[in-house]
Amino acid sequence: MAEDQQEQKLSPDEQIIQEARDRFQACEEWESDFWKLFIDDVKFANGDADNGYQWPDSIRKNREIDDRPCLTINKTKQHCLQVINDGRQHAPQIKVHPIDSGATAEAAKLLDGLVRHVEYRSNAQAAYNTAQEFAVFGGIGYWRVVTDYANDDTFDQEIFIQRVKDPKTVRLDPDIKEIDGSDAMFGFVFVDFDKKEFRRKYGKKASEEADFPLGKGDTWLAKNHIRVAEYFRKVPKTEKIAALPDSVMQGLPGLKSNIIKQSDVPDDLWKVLSDHPDVKMRDVEKWNVEWFLIAGNKIKDRRPWPGKYIPIVRCVGEEVIIDGQLERKGHVRSLKDPQRMYNYWSSSATEHVALQTKIPYVAPARAIEGYEGYWKNANNENTSYLPFNDIDEQGRPIERPQREQAPVMAEAYVKGMQITAGEMMMVSGQYQAVMGQPSNETSGVAINARQRQGDNATYHFIDHQALAVRYTGRIIVDLFPKVYDTPRVMRILGEDGVEDFIHLDPNAKQAVEQRKEAMTNEVRQILNPSIGNYDVVVDVGPAYATRRQEAFAAMSQIMAQNQDLMSKAGDLLFKAADFPHAEDIAERLSRAIPPALKGEGPDPQLQQAQQQMQQMQKAMQGMADMIEKLKNERGSNMIKANADVYRAETERAQMIHDASMDQQKLVHDIALAVTQMMQTQQGSALSGAPLANQAAGPPNQPEAPPQAA
């Protein structure tokens, strides 16, 4: 009750700070014992002759006081590096897979290239390697996923993978159940600043504001330091979603999916949809991630994180809960005792051999009488000569001084070191074949089997790193549609490192579209990362360069036995080669190979469609010829008919013309006859000549031309 009243008195910012410190304290209580062992394990793994991390302080000091050797033969680190470097050679590769109807395999392939671009630009392999080193040495390592501006001249943001060089600066929700920490509800990344350094970084005013504790026993503010922490937390949010039938989708052409969120549409449209009887709705509980920058007891900055995951990835070694207590360790913990035994046996054997030169001389007192100064340190110093008395006063010879026989190195020391080395191999599961040392295996099959046995004993480190990389891929794929929310051109990388460019357009209607440029006729691929849902898997195996070398060796052996195969697939052999001009040779061989062998011929379905098109074209050509023939025949008949009509019209015109000519001639003849008759009558009346002779007229007189009627 008192705590509730106290919380009510706090401002919203103070409540957030109090929540952060309570959660941080819970992390400290859960992992406090582990961090002590973590530091000791990391020190032990990196022990050498100078720092002496592999010897207990008390024993080391006593041996140094007694001038006894205190050797460090660090075999532990070699066992650890075997695991670490094996993981580097078999780095997990992120693969994106489509999981619903909106996602496509082609879009997933392009997203693979975007993920590789993010990893390459971030130097992600260094982050992965650092985390795995700490996981093998101490039990856990971390890396982060962050967003930042692509450069100083743009507002476009990019995704980066950031290395965490000190795992002790990270705290994650102790109630997580997943090995990769993907279900964490909160997390911290902090650094402790010296107060002077804090004042230089944030200013004097910020230092004064942060320089008083929120509560008693506050570890965030101490006499000499102020803690600055990035605090991530998940906040629940209930949202409604609706499933639209096709009839409603047809009336809303702007929607990309039939599943919509209430936050994606206007309120008035949502109200109309909620009243529609065919629209299904339900409540969905989601989590929003918030980020705060807390300096001392002040919130210096805050913003929403665009993704749905806490962007802190952990890579764990071995972790188990025993009786409610955390037990977490790496590869070093079980090697400590055998390593200490080996150091002790080596130091004891060395000490035994070193003491052989200090074996004292045995001499009669009379032999060294007068020369005691020479013989006093004879077993410690290298002198050029040692004088002694060879005869006594009576002239009798005196036996010369002699050093006792040096004891042979005890077999127990050698045997002890051999036993200890064997115990280290048994504890680690890494035997001589794994470490590259000669062993009793003689055949290659036996050596590979022993190496696989060692890999099996430490495979959980590789597996846990693969799970962490998979979680990283999920974070990145989840961020793609939220960070790449404006049209832009992005570089993508292939598995072989070949780069290409892709156009991102969040307004595209499909996950992948092909667009043709009007000016250049260039076909561009357009990717919309916001369409469809994708999952991430990892492929653990040899790196691409290793697989390329293995492929070249295998194909070389096969083609050496089958020479004909070289003429059919020689280009593939040289594509896998890794020497200068190999790609040029592959390109020249590729030109000589028939396209059908390379699968570059027409697609069977396309070829069938083309044949059908040709048949249709032939049929259409036949129909066209038939139509043309009919047209020609029809034209010929029309010409004949027109000719007959013309002939009939011509004959009719001729007949009319002839009839007209006959009528004119008749009129002319009548007129001529009448004229002649009149002339005859006049002549007869004047001369009295007979009418018949005058009417006949002269016999050769020409006929007058006809006159028009």
mmCIF file with all atom_site columns, N, CA and C in Angstrom, residues 336-386:
data_model
loop_
_atom_site.group_PDB
_atom_site.id
_atom_site.type_symbol
_atom_site.label_atom_id
_atom_site.label_alt_id
_atom_site.label_comp_id
_atom_site.label_asym_id
_atom_site.label_entity_id
_atom_site.label_seq_id
_atom_site.pdbx_PDB_ins_code
_atom_site.Cartn_x
_atom_site.Cartn_y
_atom_site.Cartn_z
_atom_site.occupancy
_atom_site.B_iso_or_equiv
_atom_site.pdbx_formal_charge
_atom_site.auth_seq_id
_atom_site.auth_comp_id
_atom_site.auth_asym_id
_atom_site.auth_atom_id
_atom_site.pdbx_PDB_model_num
ATOM 1   N N  . LYS A 1 336 ? 39.413 -26.268 -16.261 1.00 0.00 ? 336 LYS A N  1
ATOM 2   C CA . LYS A 1 336 ? 40.251 -25.569 -15.285 1.00 0.00 ? 336 LYS A CA 1
ATOM 3   C C  . LYS A 1 336 ? 41.132 -26.525 -14.486 1.00 0.00 ? 336 LYS A C  1
ATOM 4   N N  . ASP A 1 337 ? 40.543 -27.531 -13.889 1.00 0.00 ? 337 ASP A N  1
ATOM 5   C CA . ASP A 1 337 ? 41.330 -28.434 -13.045 1.00 0.00 ? 337 ASP A CA 1
ATOM 6   C C  . ASP A 1 337 ? 42.386 -29.196 -13.834 1.00 0.00 ? 337 ASP A C  1
ATOM 7   N N  . PRO A 1 338 ? 42.061 -29.806 -14.989 1.00 0.00 ? 338 PRO A N  1
ATOM 8   C CA . PRO A 1 338 ? 43.140 -30.443 -15.754 1.00 0.00 ? 338 PRO A CA 1
ATOM 9   C C  . PRO A 1 338 ? 44.237 -29.464 -16.164 1.00 0.00 ? 338 PRO A C  1
ATOM 10  N N  . GLN A 1 339 ? 43.857 -28.229 -16.476 1.00 0.00 ? 339 GLN A N  1
ATOM 11  C CA . GLN A 1 339 ? 44.862 -27.238 -16.852 1.00 0.00 ? 339 GLN A CA 1
ATOM 12  C C  . GLN A 1 339 ? 45.763 -26.896 -15.672 1.00 0.00 ? 339 GLN A C  1
ATOM 13  N N  . ARG A 1 340 ? 45.193 -26.755 -14.489 1.00 0.00 ? 340 ARG A N  1
ATOM 14  C CA . ARG A 1 340 ? 46.008 -26.476 -13.302 1.00 0.00 ? 340 ARG A CA 1
ATOM 15  C C  . ARG A 1 340 ? 46.959 -27.635 -13.014 1.00 0.00 ? 340 ARG A C  1
ATOM 16  N N  . MET A 1 341 ? 46.464 -28.860 -13.164 1.00 0.00 ? 341 MET A N  1
ATOM 17  C CA . MET A 1 341 ? 47.331 -30.022 -12.957 1.00 0.00 ? 341 MET A CA 1
ATOM 18  C C  . MET A 1 341 ? 48.487 -30.010 -13.948 1.00 0.00 ? 341 MET A C  1
ATOM 19  N N  . TYR A 1 342 ? 48.193 -29.694 -15.201 1.00 0.00 ? 342 TYR A N  1
ATOM 20  C CA . TYR A 1 342 ? 49.241 -29.680 -16.212 1.00 0.00 ? 342 TYR A CA 1
ATOM 21  C C  . TYR A 1 342 ? 50.279 -28.614 -15.883 1.00 0.00 ? 342 TYR A C  1
ATOM 22  N N  . ASN A 1 343 ? 49.838 -27.442 -15.465 1.00 0.00 ? 343 ASN A N  1
ATOM 23  C CA . ASN A 1 343 ? 50.780 -26.390 -15.081 1.00 0.00 ? 343 ASN A CA 1
ATOM 24  C C  . ASN A 1 343 ? 51.634 -26.826 -13.893 1.00 0.00 ? 343 ASN A C  1
ATOM 25  N N  . TYR A 1 344 ? 51.013 -27.513 -12.937 1.00 0.00 ? 344 TYR A N  1
ATOM 26  C CA . TYR A 1 344 ? 51.763 -27.936 -11.746 1.00 0.00 ? 344 TYR A CA 1
ATOM 27  C C  . TYR A 1 344 ? 52.805 -28.989 -12.117 1.00 0.00 ? 344 TYR A C  1
ATOM 28  N N  . TRP A 1 345 ? 52.412 -29.991 -12.928 1.00 0.00 ? 345 TRP A N  1
ATOM 29  C CA . TRP A 1 345 ? 53.372 -31.016 -13.330 1.00 0.00 ? 345 TRP A CA 1
ATOM 30  C C  . TRP A 1 345 ? 54.503 -30.403 -14.145 1.00 0.00 ? 345 TRP A C  1
ATOM 31  N N  . SER A 1 346 ? 54.194 -29.486 -15.028 1.00 0.00 ? 346 SER A N  1
ATOM 32  C CA . SER A 1 346 ? 55.238 -28.849 -15.836 1.00 0.00 ? 346 SER A CA 1
ATOM 33  C C  . SER A 1 346 ? 56.186 -28.041 -14.965 1.00 0.00 ? 346 SER A C  1
ATOM 34  N N  . SER A 1 347 ? 55.648 -27.316 -13.997 1.00 0.00 ? 347 SER A N  1
ATOM 35  C CA . SER A 1 347 ? 56.491 -26.510 -13.112 1.00 0.00 ? 347 SER A CA 1
ATOM 36  C C  . SER A 1 347 ? 57.363 -27.398 -12.236 1.00 0.00 ? 347 SER A C  1
ATOM 37  N N  . SER A 1 348 ? 56.797 -28.496 -11.735 1.00 0.00 ? 348 SER A N  1
ATOM 38  C CA . SER A 1 348 ? 57.566 -29.401 -10.869 1.00 0.00 ? 348 SER A CA 1
ATOM 39  C C  . SER A 1 348 ? 58.671 -30.088 -11.652 1.00 0.00 ? 348 SER A C  1
ATOM 40  N N  . ALA A 1 349 ? 58.373 -30.526 -12.873 1.00 0.00 ? 349 ALA A N  1
ATOM 41  C CA . ALA A 1 349 ? 59.401 -31.164 -13.687 1.00 0.00 ? 349 ALA A CA 1
ATOM 42  C C  . ALA A 1 349 ? 60.513 -30.180 -14.017 1.00 0.00 ? 349 ALA A C  1
ATOM 43  N N  . THR A 1 350 ? 60.150 -28.965 -14.320 1.00 0.00 ? 350 THR A N  1
ATOM 44  C CA . THR A 1 350 ? 61.159 -27.945 -14.612 1.00 0.00 ? 350 THR A CA 1
ATOM 45  C C  . THR A 1 350 ? 62.001 -27.651 -13.384 1.00 0.00 ? 350 THR A C  1
ATOM 46  N N  . GLU A 1 351 ? 61.338 -27.579 -12.238 1.00 0.00 ? 351 GLU A N  1
ATOM 47  C CA . GLU A 1 351 ? 62.072 -27.331 -10.998 1.00 0.00 ? 351 GLU A CA 1
ATOM 48  C C  . GLU A 1 351 ? 63.045 -28.461 -10.705 1.00 0.00 ? 351 GLU A C  1
ATOM 49  N N  . HIS A 1 352 ? 62.629 -29.687 -10.974 1.00 0.00 ? 352 HIS A N  1
ATOM 50  C CA . HIS A 1 352 ? 63.496 -30.837 -10.724 1.00 0.00 ? 352 HIS A CA 1
ATOM 51  C C  . HIS A 1 352 ? 64.741 -30.782 -11.599 1.00 0.00 ? 352 HIS A C  1
ATOM 52  N N  . VAL A 1 353 ? 64.559 -30.455 -12.869 1.00 0.00 ? 353 VAL A N  1
ATOM 53  C CA . VAL A 1 353 ? 65.703 -30.376 -13.773 1.00 0.00 ? 353 VAL A CA 1
ATOM 54  C C  . VAL A 1 353 ? 66.593 -29.195 -13.411 1.00 0.00 ? 353 VAL A C  1
ATOM 55  N N  . ALA A 1 354 ? 65.998 -28.090 -12.998 1.00 0.00 ? 354 ALA A N  1
ATOM 56  C CA . ALA A 1 354 ? 66.785 -26.903 -12.659 1.00 0.00 ? 354 ALA A CA 1
ATOM 57  C C  . ALA A 1 354 ? 67.657 -27.140 -11.445 1.00 0.00 ? 354 ALA A C  1
ATOM 58  N N  . LEU A 1 355 ? 67.194 -27.986 -10.520 1.00 0.00 ? 355 LEU A N  1
ATOM 59  C CA . LEU A 1 355 ? 67.975 -28.232 -9.306  1.00 0.00 ? 355 LEU A CA 1
ATOM 60  C C  . LEU A 1 355 ? 69.146 -29.174 -9.534  1.00 0.00 ? 355 LEU A C  1
ATOM 61  N N  . GLN A 1 356 ? 69.251 -29.822 -10.686 1.00 0.00 ? 356 GLN A N  1
ATOM 62  C CA . GLN A 1 356 ? 70.356 -30.743 -10.937 1.00 0.00 ? 356 GLN A CA 1
ATOM 63  C C  . GLN A 1 356 ? 71.698 -30.020 -10.932 1.00 0.00 ? 356 GLN A C  1
ATOM 64  N N  . THR A 1 357 ? 71.750 -28.798 -11.375 1.00 0.00 ? 357 THR A N  1
ATOM 65  C CA . THR A 1 357 ? 73.022 -28.052 -11.392 1.00 0.00 ? 357 THR A CA 1
ATOM 66  C C  . THR A 1 357 ? 73.440 -27.604 -9.992  1.00 0.00 ? 357 THR A C  1
ATOM 67  N N  . LYS A 1 358 ? 72.603 -27.735 -9.001  1.00 0.00 ? 358 LYS A N  1
ATOM 68  C CA . LYS A 1 358 ? 72.919 -27.312 -7.639  1.00 0.00 ? 358 LYS A CA 1
ATOM 69  C C  . LYS A 1 358 ? 73.339 -28.469 -6.731  1.00 0.00 ? 358 LYS A C  1
ATOM 70  N N  . ILE A 1 359 ? 73.583 -29.620 -7.324  1.00 0.00 ? 359 ILE A N  1
ATOM 71  C CA . ILE A 1 359 ? 74.033 -30.758 -6.511  1.00 0.00 ? 359 ILE A CA 1
ATOM 72  C C  . ILE A 1 359 ? 75.421 -30.436 -5.949  1.00 0.00 ? 359 ILE A C  1
ATOM 73  N N  . PRO A 1 360 ? 75.652 -30.538 -4.641  1.00 0.00 ? 360 PRO A N  1
ATOM 74  C CA . PRO A 1 360 ? 76.943 -30.128 -4.033  1.00 0.00 ? 360 PRO A CA 1
ATOM 75  C C  . PRO A 1 360 ? 78.072 -31.109 -4.368  1.00 0.00 ? 360 PRO A C  1
ATOM 76  N N  . TYR A 1 361 ? 79.289 -30.599 -4.181  1.00 0.00 ? 361 TYR A N  1
ATOM 77  C CA . TYR A 1 361 ? 80.488 -31.418 -4.368  1.00 0.00 ? 361 TYR A CA 1
ATOM 78  C C  . TYR A 1 361 ? 80.801 -32.148 -3.059  1.00 0.00 ? 361 TYR A C  1
ATOM 79  N N  . VAL A 1 362 ? 81.401 -33.326 -3.201  1.00 0.00 ? 362 VAL A N  1
ATOM 80  C CA . VAL A 1 362 ? 81.890 -34.106 -2.049  1.00 0.00 ? 362 VAL A CA 1
ATOM 81  C C  . VAL A 1 362 ? 83.423 -34.124 -2.139  1.00 0.00 ? 362 VAL A C  1
ATOM 82  N N  . ALA A 1 363 ? 84.054 -33.547 -1.101  1.00 0.00 ? 363 ALA A N  1
ATOM 83  C CA . ALA A 1 363 ? 85.517 -33.415 -1.171  1.00 0.00 ? 363 ALA A CA 1
ATOM 84  C C  . ALA A 1 363 ? 86.115 -33.566 0.228   1.00 0.00 ? 363 ALA A C  1
ATOM 85  N N  . PRO A 1 364 ? 87.327 -34.144 0.318   1.00 0.00 ? 364 PRO A N  1
ATOM 86  C CA . PRO A 1 364 ? 88.040 -34.163 1.613   1.00 0.00 ? 364 PRO A CA 1
ATOM 87  C C  . PRO A 1 364 ? 88.371 -32.735 2.041   1.00 0.00 ? 364 PRO A C  1
ATOM 88  N N  . ALA A 1 365 ? 88.343 -32.484 3.322   1.00 0.00 ? 365 ALA A N  1
ATOM 89  C CA . ALA A 1 365 ? 88.618 -31.136 3.824   1.00 0.00 ? 365 ALA A CA 1
ATOM 90  C C  . ALA A 1 365 ? 90.009 -30.677 3.441   1.00 0.00 ? 365 ALA A C  1
ATOM 91  N N  . ARG A 1 366 ? 90.991 -31.652 3.414   1.00 0.00 ? 366 ARG A N  1
ATOM 92  C CA . ARG A 1 366 ? 92.356 -31.261 3.071   1.00 0.00 ? 366 ARG A CA 1
ATOM 93  C C  . ARG A 1 366 ? 92.468 -30.862 1.603   1.00 0.00 ? 366 ARG A C  1
ATOM 94  N N  . ALA A 1 367 ? 91.551 -31.366 0.759   1.00 0.00 ? 367 ALA A N  1
ATOM 95  C CA . ALA A 1 367 ? 91.642 -31.079 -0.672  1.00 0.00 ? 367 ALA A CA 1
ATOM 96  C C  . ALA A 1 367 ? 91.288 -29.627 -0.982  1.00 0.00 ? 367 ALA A C  1
ATOM 97  N N  . ILE A 1 368 ? 90.422 -29.021 -0.176  1.00 0.00 ? 368 ILE A N  1
ATOM 98  C CA . ILE A 1 368 ? 90.004 -27.643 -0.470  1.00 0.00 ? 368 ILE A CA 1
ATOM 99  C C  . ILE A 1 368 ? 90.526 -26.678 0.581   1.00 0.00 ? 368 ILE A C  1
ATOM 100 N N  . GLU A 1 369 ? 91.430 -27.159 1.439   1.00 0.00 ? 369 GLU A N  1
ATOM 101 C CA . GLU A 1 369 ? 91.965 -26.289 2.479   1.00 0.00 ? 369 GLU A CA 1
ATOM 102 C C  . GLU A 1 369 ? 92.756 -25.156 1.819   1.00 0.00 ? 369 GLU A C  1
ATOM 103 N N  . GLY A 1 370 ? 92.392 -23.949 2.175   1.00 0.00 ? 370 GLY A N  1
ATOM 104 C CA . GLY A 1 370 ? 93.016 -22.768 1.600   1.00 0.00 ? 370 GLY A CA 1
ATOM 105 C C  . GLY A 1 370 ? 92.302 -22.260 0.360   1.00 0.00 ? 370 GLY A C  1
ATOM 106 N N  . TYR A 1 371 ? 91.377 -23.052 -0.181  1.00 0.00 ? 371 TYR A N  1
ATOM 107 C CA . TYR A 1 371 ? 90.620 -22.642 -1.378  1.00 0.00 ? 371 TYR A CA 1
ATOM 108 C C  . TYR A 1 371 ? 89.107 -22.609 -1.108  1.00 0.00 ? 371 TYR A C  1
ATOM 109 N N  . GLU A 1 372 ? 88.765 -22.381 0.133   1.00 0.00 ? 372 GLU A N  1
ATOM 110 C CA . GLU A 1 372 ? 87.336 -22.419 0.480   1.00 0.00 ? 372 GLU A CA 1
ATOM 111 C C  . GLU A 1 372 ? 86.520 -21.365 -0.299  1.00 0.00 ? 372 GLU A C  1
ATOM 112 N N  . GLY A 1 373 ? 87.126 -20.240 -0.610  1.00 0.00 ? 373 GLY A N  1
ATOM 113 C CA . GLY A 1 373 ? 86.414 -19.204 -1.348  1.00 0.00 ? 373 GLY A CA 1
ATOM 114 C C  . GLY A 1 373 ? 85.983 -19.659 -2.738  1.00 0.00 ? 373 GLY A C  1
ATOM 115 N N  . TYR A 1 374 ? 86.773 -20.502 -3.370  1.00 0.00 ? 374 TYR A N  1
ATOM 116 C CA . TYR A 1 374 ? 86.413 -21.021 -4.690  1.00 0.00 ? 374 TYR A CA 1
ATOM 117 C C  . TYR A 1 374 ? 85.264 -22.027 -4.618  1.00 0.00 ? 374 TYR A C  1
ATOM 118 N N  . TRP A 1 375 ? 85.308 -22.872 -3.567  1.00 0.00 ? 375 TRP A N  1
ATOM 119 C CA . TRP A 1 375 ? 84.364 -23.995 -3.509  1.00 0.00 ? 375 TRP A CA 1
ATOM 120 C C  . TRP A 1 375 ? 83.062 -23.648 -2.785  1.00 0.00 ? 375 TRP A C  1
ATOM 121 N N  . LYS A 1 376 ? 83.014 -22.461 -2.203  1.00 0.00 ? 376 LYS A N  1
ATOM 122 C CA . LYS A 1 376 ? 81.818 -22.116 -1.437  1.00 0.00 ? 376 LYS A CA 1
ATOM 123 C C  . LYS A 1 376 ? 80.564 -22.023 -2.325  1.00 0.00 ? 376 LYS A C  1
ATOM 124 N N  . ASN A 1 377 ? 80.713 -21.455 -3.504  1.00 0.00 ? 377 ASN A N  1
ATOM 125 C CA . ASN A 1 377 ? 79.582 -21.295 -4.434  1.00 0.00 ? 377 ASN A CA 1
ATOM 126 C C  . ASN A 1 377 ? 79.812 -22.048 -5.742  1.00 0.00 ? 377 ASN A C  1
ATOM 127 N N  . ALA A 1 378 ? 80.541 -23.134 -5.662  1.00 0.00 ? 378 ALA A N  1
ATOM 128 C CA . ALA A 1 378 ? 80.879 -23.873 -6.879  1.00 0.00 ? 378 ALA A CA 1
ATOM 129 C C  . ALA A 1 378 ? 79.650 -24.475 -7.556  1.00 0.00 ? 378 ALA A C  1
ATOM 130 N N  . ASN A 1 379 ? 78.619 -24.791 -6.757  1.00 0.00 ? 379 ASN A N  1
ATOM 131 C CA . ASN A 1 379 ? 77.419 -25.394 -7.367  1.00 0.00 ? 379 ASN A CA 1
ATOM 132 C C  . ASN A 1 379 ? 76.417 -24.347 -7.856  1.00 0.00 ? 379 ASN A C  1
ATOM 133 N N  . ASN A 1 380 ? 76.728 -23.076 -7.656  1.00 0.00 ? 380 ASN A N  1
ATOM 134 C CA . ASN A 1 380 ? 75.830 -22.009 -8.110  1.00 0.00 ? 380 ASN A CA 1
ATOM 135 C C  . ASN A 1 380 ? 76.443 -21.138 -9.194  1.00 0.00 ? 380 ASN A C  1
ATOM 136 N N  . GLU A 1 381 ? 77.770 -21.084 -9.244  1.00 0.00 ? 381 GLU A N  1
ATOM 137 C CA . GLU A 1 381 ? 78.447 -20.200 -10.178 1.00 0.00 ? 381 GLU A CA 1
ATOM 138 C C  . GLU A 1 381 ? 79.261 -21.007 -11.174 1.00 0.00 ? 381 GLU A C  1
ATOM 139 N N  . ASN A 1 382 ? 79.380 -20.426 -12.358 1.00 0.00 ? 382 ASN A N  1
ATOM 140 C CA . ASN A 1 382 ? 80.207 -21.035 -13.393 1.00 0.00 ? 382 ASN A CA 1
ATOM 141 C C  . ASN A 1 382 ? 81.593 -20.383 -13.347 1.00 0.00 ? 382 ASN A C  1
ATOM 142 N N  . THR A 1 383 ? 82.568 -21.091 -12.802 1.00 0.00 ? 383 THR A N  1
ATOM 143 C CA . THR A 1 383 ? 83.945 -20.572 -12.683 1.00 0.00 ? 383 THR A CA 1
ATOM 144 C C  . THR A 1 383 ? 84.826 -21.240 -13.727 1.00 0.00 ? 383 THR A C  1
ATOM 145 N N  . SER A 1 384 ? 85.897 -20.517 -14.095 1.00 0.00 ? 384 SER A N  1
ATOM 146 C CA . SER A 1 384 ? 86.789 -21.048 -15.133 1.00 0.00 ? 384 SER A CA 1
ATOM 147 C C  . SER A 1 384 ? 87.653 -22.203 -14.611 1.00 0.00 ? 384 SER A C  1
ATOM 148 N N  . TYR A 1 385 ? 87.959 -22.189 -13.307 1.00 0.00 ? 385 TYR A N  1
ATOM 149 C CA . TYR A 1 385 ? 88.734 -23.316 -12.743 1.00 0.00 ? 385 TYR A CA 1
ATOM 150 C C  . TYR A 1 385 ? 88.436 -23.408 -11.252 1.00 0.00 ? 385 TYR A C  1
ATOM 151 N N  . LEU A 1 386 ? 88.705 -24.588 -10.693 1.00 0.00 ? 386 LEU A N  1
ATOM 152 C CA . LEU A 1 386 ? 88.510 -24.856 -9.261  1.00 0.00 ? 386 LEU A CA 1
ATOM 153 C C  . LEU A 1 386 ? 89.801 -25.501 -8.723  1.00 0.00 ? 386 LEU A C  1
#
